CSV table of C-alpha atoms and ligand atoms in Angstrom, one decimal:
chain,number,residue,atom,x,y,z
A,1,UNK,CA,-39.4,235.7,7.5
A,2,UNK,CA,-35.7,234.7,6.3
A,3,UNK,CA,-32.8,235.6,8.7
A,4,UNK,CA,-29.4,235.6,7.5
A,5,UNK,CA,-26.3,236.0,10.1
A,6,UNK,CA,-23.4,238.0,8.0
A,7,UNK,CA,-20.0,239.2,8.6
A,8,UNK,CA,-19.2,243.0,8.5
A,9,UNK,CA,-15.8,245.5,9.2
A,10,UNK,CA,-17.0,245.4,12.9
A,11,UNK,CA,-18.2,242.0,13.4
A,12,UNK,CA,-21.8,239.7,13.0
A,13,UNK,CA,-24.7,241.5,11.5
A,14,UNK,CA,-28.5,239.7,11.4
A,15,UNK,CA,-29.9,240.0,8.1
A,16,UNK,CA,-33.7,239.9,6.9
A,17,UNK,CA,-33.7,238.2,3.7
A,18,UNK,CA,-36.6,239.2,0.8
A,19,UNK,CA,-37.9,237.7,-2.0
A,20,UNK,CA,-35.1,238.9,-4.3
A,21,UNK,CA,-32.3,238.6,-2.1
A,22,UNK,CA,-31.9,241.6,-1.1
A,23,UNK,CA,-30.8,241.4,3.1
A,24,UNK,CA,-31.8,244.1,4.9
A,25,UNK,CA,-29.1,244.7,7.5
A,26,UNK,CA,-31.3,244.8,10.7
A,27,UNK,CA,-28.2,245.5,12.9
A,28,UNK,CA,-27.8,248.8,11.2
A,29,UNK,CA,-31.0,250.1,11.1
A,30,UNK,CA,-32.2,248.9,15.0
A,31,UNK,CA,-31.2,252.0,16.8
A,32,UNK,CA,-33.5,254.2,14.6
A,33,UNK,CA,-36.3,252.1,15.9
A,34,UNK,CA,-35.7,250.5,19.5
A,35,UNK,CA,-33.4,251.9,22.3
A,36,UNK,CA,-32.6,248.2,23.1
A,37,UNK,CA,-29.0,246.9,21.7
A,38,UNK,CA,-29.7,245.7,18.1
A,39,UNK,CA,-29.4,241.8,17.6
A,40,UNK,CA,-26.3,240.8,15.8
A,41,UNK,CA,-27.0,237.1,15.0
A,42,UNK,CA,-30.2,234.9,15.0
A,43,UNK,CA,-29.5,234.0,18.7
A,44,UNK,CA,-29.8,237.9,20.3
A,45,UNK,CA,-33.3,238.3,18.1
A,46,UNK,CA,-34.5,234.8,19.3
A,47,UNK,CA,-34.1,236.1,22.9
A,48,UNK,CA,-36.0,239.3,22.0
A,49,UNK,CA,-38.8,237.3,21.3
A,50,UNK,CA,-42.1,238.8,20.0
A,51,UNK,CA,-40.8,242.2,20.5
A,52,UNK,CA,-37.9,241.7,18.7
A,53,UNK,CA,-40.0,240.4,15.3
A,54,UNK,CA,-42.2,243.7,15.9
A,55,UNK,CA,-39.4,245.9,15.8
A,56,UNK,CA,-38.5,243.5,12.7
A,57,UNK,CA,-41.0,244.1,10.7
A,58,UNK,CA,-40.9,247.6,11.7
A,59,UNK,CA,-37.4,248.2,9.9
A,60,UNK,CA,-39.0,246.1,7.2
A,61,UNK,CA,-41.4,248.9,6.1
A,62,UNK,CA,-39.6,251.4,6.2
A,63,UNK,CA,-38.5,252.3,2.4
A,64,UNK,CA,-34.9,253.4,3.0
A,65,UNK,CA,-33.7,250.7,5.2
A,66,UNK,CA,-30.3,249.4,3.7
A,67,UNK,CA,-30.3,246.5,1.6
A,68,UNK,CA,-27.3,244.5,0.2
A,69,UNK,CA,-27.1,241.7,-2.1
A,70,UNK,CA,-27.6,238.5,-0.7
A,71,UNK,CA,-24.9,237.0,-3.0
A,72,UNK,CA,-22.1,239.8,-2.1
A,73,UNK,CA,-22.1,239.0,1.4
A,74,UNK,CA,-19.8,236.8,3.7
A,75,UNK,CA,-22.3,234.6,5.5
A,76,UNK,CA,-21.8,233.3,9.3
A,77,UNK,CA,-23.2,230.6,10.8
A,78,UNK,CA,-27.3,232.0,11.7
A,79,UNK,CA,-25.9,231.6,15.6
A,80,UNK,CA,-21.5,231.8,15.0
A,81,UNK,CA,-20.8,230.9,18.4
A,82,UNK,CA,-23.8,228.6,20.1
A,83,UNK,CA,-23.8,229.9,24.2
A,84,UNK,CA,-24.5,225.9,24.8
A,85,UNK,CA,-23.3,222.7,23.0
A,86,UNK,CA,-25.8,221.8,19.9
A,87,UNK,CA,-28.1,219.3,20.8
A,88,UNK,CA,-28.7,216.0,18.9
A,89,UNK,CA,-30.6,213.5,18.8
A,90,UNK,CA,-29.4,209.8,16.9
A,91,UNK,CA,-30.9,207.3,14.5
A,92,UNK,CA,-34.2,209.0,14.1
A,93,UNK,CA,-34.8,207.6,11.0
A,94,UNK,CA,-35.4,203.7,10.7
A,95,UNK,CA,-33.9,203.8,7.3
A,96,UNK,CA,-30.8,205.1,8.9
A,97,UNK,CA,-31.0,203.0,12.0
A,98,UNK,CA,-31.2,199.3,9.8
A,99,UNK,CA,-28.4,200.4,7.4
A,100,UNK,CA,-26.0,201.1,10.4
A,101,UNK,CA,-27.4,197.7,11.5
A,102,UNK,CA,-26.4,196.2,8.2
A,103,UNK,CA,-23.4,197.9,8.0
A,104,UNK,CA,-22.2,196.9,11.6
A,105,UNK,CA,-23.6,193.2,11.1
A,106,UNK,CA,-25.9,193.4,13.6
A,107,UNK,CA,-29.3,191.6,13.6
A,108,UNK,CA,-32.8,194.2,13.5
A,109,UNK,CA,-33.3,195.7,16.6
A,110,UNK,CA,-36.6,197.5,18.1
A,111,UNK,CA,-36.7,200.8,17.1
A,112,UNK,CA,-35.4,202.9,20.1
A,113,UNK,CA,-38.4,204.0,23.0
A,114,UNK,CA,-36.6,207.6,23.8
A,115,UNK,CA,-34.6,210.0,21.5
A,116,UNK,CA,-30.8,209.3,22.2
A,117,UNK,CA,-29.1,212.3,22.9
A,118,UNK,CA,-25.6,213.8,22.3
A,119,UNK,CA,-24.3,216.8,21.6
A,120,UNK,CA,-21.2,219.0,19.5
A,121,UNK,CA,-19.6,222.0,21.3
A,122,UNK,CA,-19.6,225.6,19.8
A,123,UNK,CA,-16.3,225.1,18.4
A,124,UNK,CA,-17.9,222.8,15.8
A,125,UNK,CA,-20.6,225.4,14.4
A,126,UNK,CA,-19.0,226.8,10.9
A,127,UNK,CA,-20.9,228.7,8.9
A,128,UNK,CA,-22.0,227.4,4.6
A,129,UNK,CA,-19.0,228.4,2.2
A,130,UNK,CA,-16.4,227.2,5.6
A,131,UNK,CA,-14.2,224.5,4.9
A,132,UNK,CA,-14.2,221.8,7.4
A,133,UNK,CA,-11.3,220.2,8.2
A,134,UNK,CA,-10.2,216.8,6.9
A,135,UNK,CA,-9.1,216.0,10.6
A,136,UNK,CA,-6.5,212.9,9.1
A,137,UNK,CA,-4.8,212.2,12.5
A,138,UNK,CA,-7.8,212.1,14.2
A,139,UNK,CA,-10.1,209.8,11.8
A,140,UNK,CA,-9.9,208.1,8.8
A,141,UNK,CA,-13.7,207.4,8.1
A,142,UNK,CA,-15.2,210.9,8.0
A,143,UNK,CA,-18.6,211.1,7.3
A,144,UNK,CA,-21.9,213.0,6.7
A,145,UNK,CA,-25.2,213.5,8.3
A,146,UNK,CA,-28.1,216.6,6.7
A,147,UNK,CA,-30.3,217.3,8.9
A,148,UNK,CA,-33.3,219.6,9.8
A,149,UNK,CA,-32.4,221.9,13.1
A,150,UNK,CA,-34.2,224.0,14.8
A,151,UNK,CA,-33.9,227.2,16.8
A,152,UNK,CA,-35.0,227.8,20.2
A,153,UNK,CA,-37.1,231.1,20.8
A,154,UNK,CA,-38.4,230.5,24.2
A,155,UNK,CA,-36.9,229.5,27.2
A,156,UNK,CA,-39.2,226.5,29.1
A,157,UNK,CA,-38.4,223.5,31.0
A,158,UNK,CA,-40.5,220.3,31.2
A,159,UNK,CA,-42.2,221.5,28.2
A,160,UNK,CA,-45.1,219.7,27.3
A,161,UNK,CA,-45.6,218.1,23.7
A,162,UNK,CA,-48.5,220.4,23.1
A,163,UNK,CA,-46.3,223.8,23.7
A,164,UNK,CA,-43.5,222.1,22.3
A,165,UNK,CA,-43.5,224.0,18.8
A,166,UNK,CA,-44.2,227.5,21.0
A,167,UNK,CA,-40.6,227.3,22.1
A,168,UNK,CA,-39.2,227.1,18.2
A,169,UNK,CA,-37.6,230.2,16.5
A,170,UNK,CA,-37.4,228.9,13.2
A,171,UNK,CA,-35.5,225.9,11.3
A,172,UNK,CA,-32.3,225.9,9.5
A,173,UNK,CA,-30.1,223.1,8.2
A,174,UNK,CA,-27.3,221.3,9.8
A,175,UNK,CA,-24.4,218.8,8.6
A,176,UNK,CA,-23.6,216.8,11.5
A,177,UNK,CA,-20.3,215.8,10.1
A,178,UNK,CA,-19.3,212.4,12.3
A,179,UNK,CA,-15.7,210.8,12.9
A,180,UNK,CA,-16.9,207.0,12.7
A,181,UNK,CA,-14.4,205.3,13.7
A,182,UNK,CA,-14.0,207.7,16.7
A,183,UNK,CA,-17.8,207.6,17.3
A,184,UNK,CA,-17.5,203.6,17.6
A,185,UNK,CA,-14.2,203.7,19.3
A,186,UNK,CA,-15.1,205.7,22.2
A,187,UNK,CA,-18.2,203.7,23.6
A,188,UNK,CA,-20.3,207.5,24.0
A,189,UNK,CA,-20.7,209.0,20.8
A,190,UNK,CA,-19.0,213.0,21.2
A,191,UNK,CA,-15.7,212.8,20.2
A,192,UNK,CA,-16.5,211.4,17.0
A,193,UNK,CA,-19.5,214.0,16.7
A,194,UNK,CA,-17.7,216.8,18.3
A,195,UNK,CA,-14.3,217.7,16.5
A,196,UNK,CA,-13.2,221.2,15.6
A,197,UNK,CA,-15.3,222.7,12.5
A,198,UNK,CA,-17.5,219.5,12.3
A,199,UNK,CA,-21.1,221.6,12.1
A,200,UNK,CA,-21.9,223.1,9.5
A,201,UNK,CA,-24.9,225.4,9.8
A,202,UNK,CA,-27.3,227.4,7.5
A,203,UNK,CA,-27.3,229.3,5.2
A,204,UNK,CA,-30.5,230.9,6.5
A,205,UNK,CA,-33.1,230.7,9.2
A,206,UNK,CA,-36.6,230.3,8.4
A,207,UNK,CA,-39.1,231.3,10.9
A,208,UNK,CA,-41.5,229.0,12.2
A,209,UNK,CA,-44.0,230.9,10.6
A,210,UNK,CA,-43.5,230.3,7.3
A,211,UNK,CA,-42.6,226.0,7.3
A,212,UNK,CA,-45.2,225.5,10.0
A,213,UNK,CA,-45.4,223.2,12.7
A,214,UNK,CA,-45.0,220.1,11.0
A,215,UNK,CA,-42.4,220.0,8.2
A,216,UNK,CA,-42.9,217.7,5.6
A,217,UNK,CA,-39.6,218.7,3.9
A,218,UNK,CA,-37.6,216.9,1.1
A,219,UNK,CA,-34.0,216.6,3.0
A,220,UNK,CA,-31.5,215.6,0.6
A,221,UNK,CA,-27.3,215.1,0.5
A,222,UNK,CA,-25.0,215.4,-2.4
A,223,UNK,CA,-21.3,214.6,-2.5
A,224,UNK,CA,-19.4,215.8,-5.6
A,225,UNK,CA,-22.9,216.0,-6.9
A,226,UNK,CA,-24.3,212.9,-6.5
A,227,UNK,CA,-27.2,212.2,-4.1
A,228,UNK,CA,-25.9,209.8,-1.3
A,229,UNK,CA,-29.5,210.9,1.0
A,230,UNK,CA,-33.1,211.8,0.1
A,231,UNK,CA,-35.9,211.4,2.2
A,232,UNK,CA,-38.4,213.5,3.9
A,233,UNK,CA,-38.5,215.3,7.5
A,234,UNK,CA,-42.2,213.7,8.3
A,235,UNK,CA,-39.7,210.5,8.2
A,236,UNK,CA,-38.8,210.9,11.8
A,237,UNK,CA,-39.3,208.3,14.8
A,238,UNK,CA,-39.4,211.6,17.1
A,239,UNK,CA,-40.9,214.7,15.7
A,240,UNK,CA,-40.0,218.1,17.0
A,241,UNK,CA,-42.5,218.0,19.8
A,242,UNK,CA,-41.4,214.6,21.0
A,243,UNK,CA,-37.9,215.7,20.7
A,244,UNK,CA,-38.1,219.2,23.0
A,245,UNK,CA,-40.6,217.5,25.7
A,246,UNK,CA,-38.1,215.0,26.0
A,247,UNK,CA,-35.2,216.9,26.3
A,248,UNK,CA,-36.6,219.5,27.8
A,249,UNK,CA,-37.2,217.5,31.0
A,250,UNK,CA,-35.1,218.5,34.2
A,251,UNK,CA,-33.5,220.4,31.5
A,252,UNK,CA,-34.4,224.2,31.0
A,253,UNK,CA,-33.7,225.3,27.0
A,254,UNK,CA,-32.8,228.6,26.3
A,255,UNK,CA,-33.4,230.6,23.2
A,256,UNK,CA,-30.6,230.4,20.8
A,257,UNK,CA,-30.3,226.4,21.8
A,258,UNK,CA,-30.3,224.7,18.4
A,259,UNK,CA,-31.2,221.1,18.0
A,260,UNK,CA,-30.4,218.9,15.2
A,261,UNK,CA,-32.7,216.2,14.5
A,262,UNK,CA,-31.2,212.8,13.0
A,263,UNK,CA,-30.3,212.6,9.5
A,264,UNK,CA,-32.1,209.6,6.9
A,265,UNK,CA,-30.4,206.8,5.5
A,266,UNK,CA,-27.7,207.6,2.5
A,267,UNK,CA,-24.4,208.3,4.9
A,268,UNK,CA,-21.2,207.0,3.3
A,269,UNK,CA,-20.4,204.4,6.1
A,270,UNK,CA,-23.4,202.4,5.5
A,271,UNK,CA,-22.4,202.2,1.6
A,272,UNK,CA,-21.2,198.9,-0.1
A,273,UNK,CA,-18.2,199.5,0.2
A,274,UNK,CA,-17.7,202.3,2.5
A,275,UNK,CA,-16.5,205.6,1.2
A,276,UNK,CA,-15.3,208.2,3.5
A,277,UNK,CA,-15.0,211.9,3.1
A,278,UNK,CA,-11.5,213.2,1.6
A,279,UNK,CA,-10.2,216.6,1.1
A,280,UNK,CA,-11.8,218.5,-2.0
A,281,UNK,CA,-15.0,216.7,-1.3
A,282,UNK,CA,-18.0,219.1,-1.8
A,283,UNK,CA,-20.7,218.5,0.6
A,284,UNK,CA,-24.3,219.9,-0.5
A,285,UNK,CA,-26.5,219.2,2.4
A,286,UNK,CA,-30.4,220.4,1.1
A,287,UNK,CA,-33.8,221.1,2.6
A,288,UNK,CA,-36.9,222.1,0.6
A,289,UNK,CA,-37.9,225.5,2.2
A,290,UNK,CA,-34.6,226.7,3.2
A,291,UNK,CA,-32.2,226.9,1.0
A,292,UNK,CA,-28.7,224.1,0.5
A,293,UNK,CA,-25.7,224.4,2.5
A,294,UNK,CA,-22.2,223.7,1.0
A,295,UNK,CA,-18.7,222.5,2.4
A,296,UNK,CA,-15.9,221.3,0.7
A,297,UNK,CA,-13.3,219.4,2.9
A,298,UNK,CA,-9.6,221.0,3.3
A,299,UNK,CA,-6.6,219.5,4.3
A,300,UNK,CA,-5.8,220.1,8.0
B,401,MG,MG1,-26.6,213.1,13.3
C-alpha cells in the first residue's frame, strides 16, 4: 500500500495510491465505513494502527470509492506538520563520513560506535513540488542530503532490535537540506539542519509491507540533472533496527515520528571544489521503491 497526503478546499486529505495512479481519497470515503474520525494525513492512520489499514482496505474494495488522478493533485508533505521534531541520525554512511573527512582535512577516524542524533523542527517538513528557500543571510554553503525515512506506527520505548521493524509504518524519502557553514559554526549541528522549509518530504509513503524489513534500495541525488549521490540503503553503519533501539532508549516514539537515516557520499560540500546550492537549483532526491522527490530552490 501507497499513501499519499493531498491538499483539498477544506484542508489535508490521506490518499491510497493504485497501480495507475488513481488516489483513492480515504478521508472522504471513512465515514461510510468507521464511526471513528477519518485520518487526514499519514500520521492520524499510523496511530489507527491495524484497524486503521482494515478499514483501509475496506474502502479499497468497494467499487465506487472516489478516485482522482494522482497527477492533478496538490501533494502535502505524507505527515504536513510532524507533532515532534524529525529525528536524524549523521554520517551513517562511511563513504559520506571519509569525504567530510577529506573535505575538512581531517585524518581517518574510527567509524562512530552509536548513531549521532539531531533533529529539524516541524517548521522544516515541506512537501515535493515546495520550493525551499535559498536562506542567503543565513548561509552561503547550502547543501543536500537524500535519504531513506521512516514512519513510526507504533508507539514503544526501549524497543528491542528484534521488534524494532514492528514499530515502522512505512518508508518515504527525505532531503535533509543542511546550512554548512551554520552546521560547523555552531559546535551542535541544528541550526544548520533546522532552518525554515529545509525538509523536504515524500512524495508518497510506502508501507512496510511492501519494501520489507530490510531495504536494499538504490538511493540516488540529482542536481540540475546530474547525479551528485548513488548508493544503496543496505550501505548503512546503523540499519533501521539499530537506529530505533537506540533511540528509542529512555525515549518513548510515537506513531507519526519520522526518522531520517543519513544520506551516502555525493553532497556538494565534499566536492572538489565545493558547489553550494543557488536559487533555480532543482533538487531530485530518488529511492528505488518509492518514487523521486523534487525541489527547486527560490529566492528568499
Ligand atoms: Mg542528513
Amino acid at each position: 500500500m501507497k499513501f499519499v497526503t493531498f491538499s483539498m478546499t477544506d484542508g489535508a486529505h490521506l490518499g491510497l495510491v493504485d497501480a495507475d495512479h488513481q488516489v483513492i481519497d480515504l478521508t472522504a470515503a471513512w465515514p461510510a465505513v468507521s464511526a471513528a474520525s477519518a485520518p487526514r494525513d499519514v500520521a492520524d492512520l499510523a496511530v489507527l494502527g491495524t484497524e486503521g489499514l482494515a478499514i483501509t482496505a475496506e474502502i479499497a474494495k468497494v467499487a465506487n470509492a472516489r478516485r482522482l488522478d494522482l497527477a492533478s493533485l496538490t501533494l502535502l508533505a505524507p505527515v504536513p506538520r510532524p507533532a515532534r521534531n524529525v529525528f536524524c541520525v549523521g554520517r551513517n554512511y562511511k563513504d559520506h563520513i571519509d569525504e567530510g573527512l577529506r573535505a575538512q582535512g581531517l585524518a581517518p577516524k574510527p567509524l562512530p560506535e552509536a548513531p549521532e542524533f539531531f533533529t529539524k523542527s516541524p517548521a522544516a517538513v515541506v512537501a515535493h513540488g515546495d520550493t525551499v528557500p535559498v536562506h542567503a543571510k543565513a548561509t552561503k554553503r547550502l547543501d543536500y542530503e537524500v535519504e531513506l525515512a521512516v514512519i513510526i506506527g507504533r508507539r514503544g520505548i526501549d524497543i528491542p532490535r528484534a521488534e524494532a521493524m514492528d514499530h515502522v509504518f512505512g518508508y518515504t524519502i527525505a532531503n535533509d537540506v543542511t546550512g554548512r557553514d551554520l552546521q560547523r559554526r555552531h559546535g551542535q549541528w541544528f541550526k544548520g539542519k533546522s532552518l525554515d522549509r529545509s525538509c523536504p518530504l515524500g512524495p508518497v509513503v510506502v508501507h512496510r509491507s511492501v519494501i520489507g524489513d530490510t531495504p536494499d534500495l538504490a538511493i540516488r541525488m540529482r542536481i540540475n540533472g546530474e547525479l551528485r549521490q548513488d548508493s544503496r540503503t543496505s550501505r548503512m553503519i546503523f540499519d533501521i533496527p539499530a537506529i530505533i533501539e537506540q533511540l528509542s532508549l529512555g525515549m518513548a516514539l510515537e506513531p507519526g515520528d519520522i526518522i531520517a537515516t543519513g544520506t551516502p557520499s555525493g553532497v556538494g560540500y565534499a566536492m572538489e571544489p565545493p558547489r553550494a546550492l543557488g536559487v533555480g537549483d532543482r533538487m531530485e532526491a530518488e529511492i528505488e521503491g518509492i518514487g523521486t522527490l523534487a525541489n527547486v530552490i527560490a529566492a528568499d
